[in-house]
Coordinates of N, CA and C and ligand atoms in Angstrom, one line a residue:
X1318 N 19.3 74.5 -73.0 CA 20.8 74.6 -72.3 C 21.5 75.8 -73.0
X1319 N 22.0 76.7 -72.2 CA 22.5 77.6 -73.4 C 24.2 77.5 -73.6
X1320 N 24.3 78.0 -74.9 CA 25.5 78.0 -75.2 C 26.3 76.7 -75.7
X1321 N 25.0 75.9 -76.1 CA 25.5 74.3 -76.7 C 25.9 74.6 -78.3
X1322 N 26.8 74.0 -78.2 CA 27.8 74.2 -80.1 C 26.3 73.5 -80.7
X1323 N 26.3 74.4 -82.0 CA 25.3 73.9 -82.9 C 26.3 73.3 -84.4
X1324 N 25.9 72.2 -84.4 CA 26.5 71.4 -85.4 C 25.9 71.6 -87.1
X1325 N 25.2 72.6 -87.3 CA 24.6 72.6 -88.5 C 23.4 71.7 -88.5
X1326 N 22.7 71.2 -89.4 CA 21.6 69.9 -89.8 C 22.0 69.0 -89.0
X1327 N 21.2 68.6 -87.9 CA 21.3 67.2 -87.7 C 20.2 66.3 -87.9
X1328 N 20.2 65.2 -88.4 CA 19.3 64.5 -88.7 C 18.9 63.5 -87.7
X1329 N 18.2 62.6 -87.8 CA 17.7 61.4 -86.8 C 18.8 61.2 -85.8
X1330 N 18.6 61.2 -84.7 CA 19.5 60.8 -83.4 C 19.0 59.5 -82.9
X1331 N 19.8 58.6 -82.8 CA 19.5 57.0 -81.8 C 20.2 57.3 -80.7
X1332 N 19.8 57.0 -79.6 CA 20.6 57.0 -78.3 C 20.6 55.4 -78.0
X1333 N 21.8 55.0 -77.6 CA 21.9 53.7 -77.3 C 22.2 53.5 -75.7
X1334 N 21.5 54.4 -75.0 CA 21.6 54.3 -73.6 C 21.0 53.0 -72.9
X1335 N 19.8 52.8 -73.2 CA 19.1 51.6 -73.0 C 19.9 50.5 -73.0
X1336 N 20.6 50.1 -74.1 CA 21.2 49.1 -74.5 C 22.6 48.8 -73.6
X1337 N 23.2 50.0 -73.5 CA 24.3 50.0 -72.5 C 23.9 49.8 -71.3
X1338 N 22.8 50.2 -70.7 CA 22.6 50.1 -69.3 C 22.1 48.8 -69.2
X1339 N 21.6 47.9 -70.4 CA 21.4 46.6 -69.8 C 22.6 45.9 -69.7
X1340 N 23.6 46.2 -70.8 CA 24.6 45.3 -70.7 C 25.4 45.5 -69.3
X1341 N 25.5 47.1 -68.9 CA 26.2 47.1 -67.6 C 25.4 46.4 -66.1
X1342 N 24.2 46.2 -66.5 CA 23.4 45.5 -65.6 C 23.6 44.1 -65.6
X1343 N 23.7 43.3 -67.0 CA 24.2 42.1 -66.8 C 25.5 41.4 -66.6
X1344 N 26.4 42.5 -66.8 CA 27.6 42.6 -66.2 C 27.5 42.7 -64.7
X1345 N 26.9 43.4 -64.0 CA 26.9 43.6 -62.6 C 26.1 42.4 -61.8
X1346 N 25.2 41.4 -62.8 CA 24.5 40.5 -62.1 C 25.5 39.2 -62.5
X1347 N 26.5 39.4 -62.9 CA 27.5 38.4 -63.4 C 27.2 37.6 -64.6
X1348 N 26.3 37.9 -65.4 CA 26.1 37.0 -66.6 C 27.1 37.7 -67.7
X1349 N 27.4 38.6 -67.6 CA 28.7 38.9 -68.5 C 29.9 38.7 -67.8
X1350 N 31.0 38.6 -68.3 CA 32.4 38.7 -67.8 C 32.9 40.1 -68.2
X1351 N 34.1 40.5 -67.6 CA 34.8 41.8 -67.9 C 35.2 41.8 -69.3
X1352 N 35.8 40.3 -69.6 CA 36.2 40.0 -71.1 C 35.2 40.5 -72.0
X1353 N 33.7 40.0 -71.8 CA 32.6 40.2 -72.5 C 32.9 41.8 -72.8
X1354 N 33.1 42.3 -71.7 CA 32.3 43.9 -72.1 C 33.4 44.9 -72.4
X1355 N 34.5 44.3 -71.9 CA 35.8 45.2 -72.3 C 36.6 44.7 -73.1
X1356 N 36.3 44.7 -74.5 CA 37.1 44.3 -75.4 C 37.2 45.3 -76.8
X1357 N 37.6 46.5 -76.5 CA 37.7 47.6 -77.4 C 39.1 47.4 -78.0
X1358 N 39.0 47.4 -79.5 CA 39.9 47.1 -80.3 C 41.1 48.0 -80.1
X1359 N 42.0 47.5 -80.1 CA 43.2 48.4 -80.1 C 43.5 50.0 -80.8
X1360 N 42.7 49.9 -82.0 CA 42.9 51.0 -82.8 C 41.7 52.0 -81.7
X1361 N 40.9 51.4 -81.6 CA 39.5 52.5 -80.9 C 40.4 52.9 -79.2
X1362 N 41.2 52.2 -78.9 CA 41.9 52.3 -77.7 C 43.1 53.6 -77.9
X1363 N 43.3 53.4 -79.0 CA 44.6 54.3 -79.5 C 43.8 55.8 -79.8
X1364 N 42.8 55.6 -80.4 CA 42.0 56.9 -80.7 C 41.5 57.3 -79.4
X1365 N 40.9 56.6 -78.8 CA 40.3 57.2 -77.1 C 41.4 58.1 -76.4
X1366 N 42.6 57.5 -76.5 CA 44.0 58.2 -75.4 C 44.1 59.3 -76.4
X1367 N 44.4 59.4 -77.6 CA 44.7 60.4 -78.6 C 43.4 61.4 -79.1
X1368 N 42.8 61.5 -79.1 CA 41.8 62.1 -79.6 C 40.4 62.2 -78.8
X1369 N 39.9 61.2 -77.7 CA 39.0 60.9 -77.0 C 38.5 62.3 -76.6
X1370 N 37.4 62.7 -76.6 CA 36.6 63.3 -75.8 C 36.0 63.0 -74.6
X1371 N 36.8 64.4 -73.8 CA 36.7 63.8 -72.1 C 35.2 64.0 -71.7
X1372 N 34.7 63.2 -70.9 CA 33.3 63.4 -70.2 C 33.6 63.5 -68.7
X1373 N 32.6 63.5 -67.8 CA 32.3 63.5 -66.6 C 32.0 62.1 -66.1
X1374 N 31.9 61.2 -66.9 CA 31.0 60.0 -66.3 C 32.2 59.2 -66.0
X1375 N 32.1 58.3 -65.1 CA 32.8 57.3 -64.3 C 32.5 56.2 -65.2
X1376 N 33.7 55.6 -65.5 CA 33.4 54.1 -66.4 C 32.7 53.5 -65.5
X1377 N 31.7 52.5 -66.2 CA 30.5 51.7 -65.3 C 31.2 50.4 -64.9
X1378 N 32.4 50.1 -65.2 CA 32.9 49.0 -65.4 C 34.1 48.9 -64.2
X1379 N 35.1 49.3 -64.6 CA 36.0 49.6 -63.8 C 36.1 50.7 -62.5
X1380 N 35.5 51.7 -62.9 CA 35.3 52.9 -61.7 C 36.4 53.6 -61.6
X1381 N 37.3 53.3 -62.4 CA 38.8 53.8 -62.0 C 39.0 55.2 -62.6
X1382 N 38.2 55.6 -63.9 CA 38.7 56.7 -64.3 C 37.3 57.0 -65.3
X1383 N 37.2 58.1 -65.8 CA 36.1 58.6 -66.7 C 36.3 58.0 -67.9
X1384 N 35.0 57.8 -68.6 CA 35.0 57.5 -70.5 C 35.5 58.4 -71.1
X1385 N 35.9 58.3 -72.4 CA 35.9 59.2 -73.5 C 35.5 59.0 -74.3
X1386 N 34.9 59.7 -75.1 CA 33.9 59.8 -76.2 C 34.8 59.7 -77.8
X1387 N 34.7 58.7 -78.5 CA 35.3 58.7 -80.0 C 34.5 58.5 -81.1
X1388 N 34.3 59.4 -81.9 CA 33.3 59.9 -83.1 C 34.1 59.5 -84.5
X1389 N 33.2 58.6 -85.0 CA 33.6 58.2 -86.4 C 32.3 58.5 -87.5
X1390 N 32.8 58.8 -88.7 CA 31.8 58.9 -89.6 C 31.9 58.5 -90.8
X1391 N 30.9 57.9 -91.3 CA 31.1 57.3 -92.3 C 30.1 58.0 -93.3
X1392 N 30.5 58.0 -94.8 CA 30.3 58.9 -96.2 C 30.8 58.0 -97.3
X1393 N 30.1 58.4 -98.5 CA 30.7 58.0 -99.6 C 32.1 58.1 -100.0
X1394 N 32.7 59.4 -99.6 CA 34.2 59.8 -100.0 C 35.1 59.3 -98.7
X1395 N 34.6 58.9 -97.9 CA 35.4 58.2 -96.7 C 35.5 56.9 -96.5
X1396 N 36.8 56.4 -96.1 CA 37.2 55.0 -96.0 C 36.4 54.5 -95.6
X1397 N 36.1 52.8 -95.8 CA 35.1 52.2 -95.4 C 35.2 51.7 -94.1
X1398 N 36.1 51.6 -93.4 CA 36.2 51.8 -92.1 C 35.9 53.0 -91.2
X1399 N 35.3 54.0 -91.6 CA 35.0 55.1 -91.1 C 36.0 56.2 -91.0
X1400 N 35.9 57.6 -90.8 CA 36.9 58.1 -90.2 C 36.9 59.0 -89.0
X1401 N 37.9 58.7 -88.0 CA 37.8 59.3 -87.0 C 37.9 60.6 -86.8
X1402 N 36.9 61.3 -86.3 CA 36.9 62.7 -86.1 C 37.0 63.4 -84.9
X1403 N 38.2 64.3 -85.0 CA 38.7 64.5 -83.7 C 38.3 66.0 -83.1
X1404 N 37.4 66.6 -83.6 CA 36.4 68.0 -83.0 C 35.4 68.1 -83.8
X1405 N 34.8 68.5 -82.9 CA 33.5 69.4 -83.2 C 33.5 69.9 -84.7
X1406 N 34.7 70.9 -84.7 CA 35.0 71.4 -86.0 C 35.3 70.9 -87.2
X1407 N 36.2 69.5 -86.8 CA 36.1 68.7 -88.0 C 34.9 68.3 -88.5
X1408 N 33.8 67.9 -87.3 CA 32.7 67.1 -87.9 C 31.8 68.2 -89.0
X1409 N 31.8 69.8 -88.5 CA 31.0 70.6 -89.1 C 31.5 70.7 -90.6
X1410 N 33.1 70.5 -90.6 CA 33.8 70.8 -92.0 C 33.3 69.6 -93.1
X1411 N 33.4 68.6 -92.4 CA 32.9 67.2 -93.2 C 31.6 67.6 -93.6
X1412 N 30.7 67.8 -92.6 CA 29.6 68.0 -93.0 C 28.9 68.8 -94.1
X1413 N 29.9 69.9 -93.9 CA 29.4 70.9 -95.2 C 29.8 70.1 -96.7
X1414 N 30.8 69.2 -96.6 CA 30.9 68.9 -98.2 C 30.2 67.6 -98.4
X1415 N 29.8 67.1 -97.7 CA 28.8 65.7 -97.8 C 27.5 66.3 -97.8
X1416 N 26.8 64.9 -98.5 CA 25.6 64.9 -99.1 C 24.9 64.6 -97.9
X1417 N 25.5 63.4 -96.9 CA 25.1 63.1 -95.7 C 26.0 61.8 -95.3
X1418 N 26.4 62.2 -93.9 CA 27.3 61.2 -93.4 C 26.5 60.5 -92.2
X1419 N 27.1 59.4 -91.5 CA 26.4 58.8 -90.5 C 27.7 59.1 -89.6
X1420 N 27.3 59.3 -88.5 CA 28.2 59.5 -87.3 C 27.7 58.8 -85.9
X1421 N 29.1 58.2 -85.8 CA 28.9 56.9 -84.6 C 29.8 57.5 -83.2
X1422 N 29.1 57.5 -82.4 CA 30.0 58.0 -81.3 C 30.0 57.0 -80.2
X1423 N 31.2 56.6 -79.9 CA 31.3 55.3 -79.1 C 32.0 55.6 -77.8
X1424 N 31.6 55.3 -76.5 CA 32.2 55.4 -75.0 C 32.9 54.3 -75.0
X1425 N 34.2 54.9 -74.7 CA 35.4 54.2 -74.4 C 36.1 54.4 -73.2
X1426 N 36.3 53.3 -72.3 CA 37.4 53.7 -71.4 C 38.8 52.9 -71.2
X1427 N 39.7 54.1 -71.5 CA 41.0 53.8 -71.6 C 42.0 53.1 -70.8
X1428 N 41.2 52.7 -69.4 CA 41.6 51.8 -68.9 C 41.6 50.2 -68.7
X1429 N 40.3 50.0 -68.8 CA 39.8 48.5 -68.7 C 39.2 48.2 -70.2
X1430 N 39.0 49.3 -71.3 CA 38.8 48.5 -72.3 C 37.4 48.3 -72.7
X1431 N 36.5 49.1 -71.6 CA 34.8 49.2 -71.7 C 34.5 50.2 -73.1
X1432 N 33.7 49.6 -73.8 CA 33.4 50.3 -74.9 C 31.8 50.1 -75.5
X1433 N 31.2 51.0 -75.5 CA 29.9 50.8 -76.2 C 29.4 51.8 -77.0
X1434 N 28.4 51.5 -78.0 CA 28.0 52.7 -78.8 C 27.2 53.8 -78.2
X1435 N 27.4 54.8 -78.0 CA 26.9 55.7 -77.3 C 25.5 56.3 -78.3
X1436 N 25.7 56.9 -79.4 CA 24.6 57.2 -80.2 C 25.0 57.3 -81.6
X1437 N 24.2 57.2 -82.5 CA 24.4 57.7 -83.8 C 23.4 58.5 -84.3
X1438 N 24.1 59.5 -85.3 CA 23.3 60.7 -86.0 C 23.4 60.7 -87.5
X1439 N 22.9 61.4 -88.0 CA 23.4 61.7 -89.4 C 23.1 62.9 -89.5
X1440 N 24.4 63.4 -90.3 CA 24.8 65.1 -90.6 C 25.0 64.9 -92.2
X1441 N 24.6 66.5 -92.5 CA 24.7 66.7 -93.9 C 24.4 67.9 -94.2
X1442 N 24.3 68.6 -95.9 CA 24.0 69.4 -96.0 C 22.2 69.6 -96.5
X1443 N 22.0 68.0 -97.0 CA 20.6 68.0 -96.9 C 19.9 66.2 -96.9
X1444 N 18.9 66.0 -96.8 CA 18.9 64.8 -96.6 C 18.1 64.5 -97.5
X1445 N 18.5 63.3 -98.5 CA 17.7 62.9 -100.1 C 16.9 61.8 -99.4
X1446 N 15.4 62.1 -99.9 CA 14.7 60.7 -99.7 C 14.8 59.8 -101.4
X1447 N 15.2 58.6 -100.9 CA 15.1 57.7 -102.2 C 14.0 57.6 -102.7
X1448 N 14.3 57.5 -104.3 CA 12.9 57.7 -105.3 C 12.5 56.0 -105.5
Ligands
ZN846 ZN1 36.8 51.0 -67.1

């Protein structure tokens, strides 16, 4: 893929697509209700509306709109609840000053409140191995 943005050194990435698809399949089988899967926190919904990164993927639950991605980072100098990152540029800047940051990308539907962790990865100037 050409032209993909490079965000500097990226550590191990974990993709949660399998877990996500399992939940969607449970929902379609009727084993989970809409209330079970569409439980986004109001703060998360607000972030999705204001700073969510648009995708071309339809919401798997309501199929009314496309889902957006909201990114949070956690690190030693950041609030315990994490910091919402609004752009790739901001993430690069944060990563530059930190030893290591854990980044969580959450998929959110602003229409029906569906939400699921999409992936997590670590960024930072270097990865340290604890002794
Ligand atoms: Zn939806």
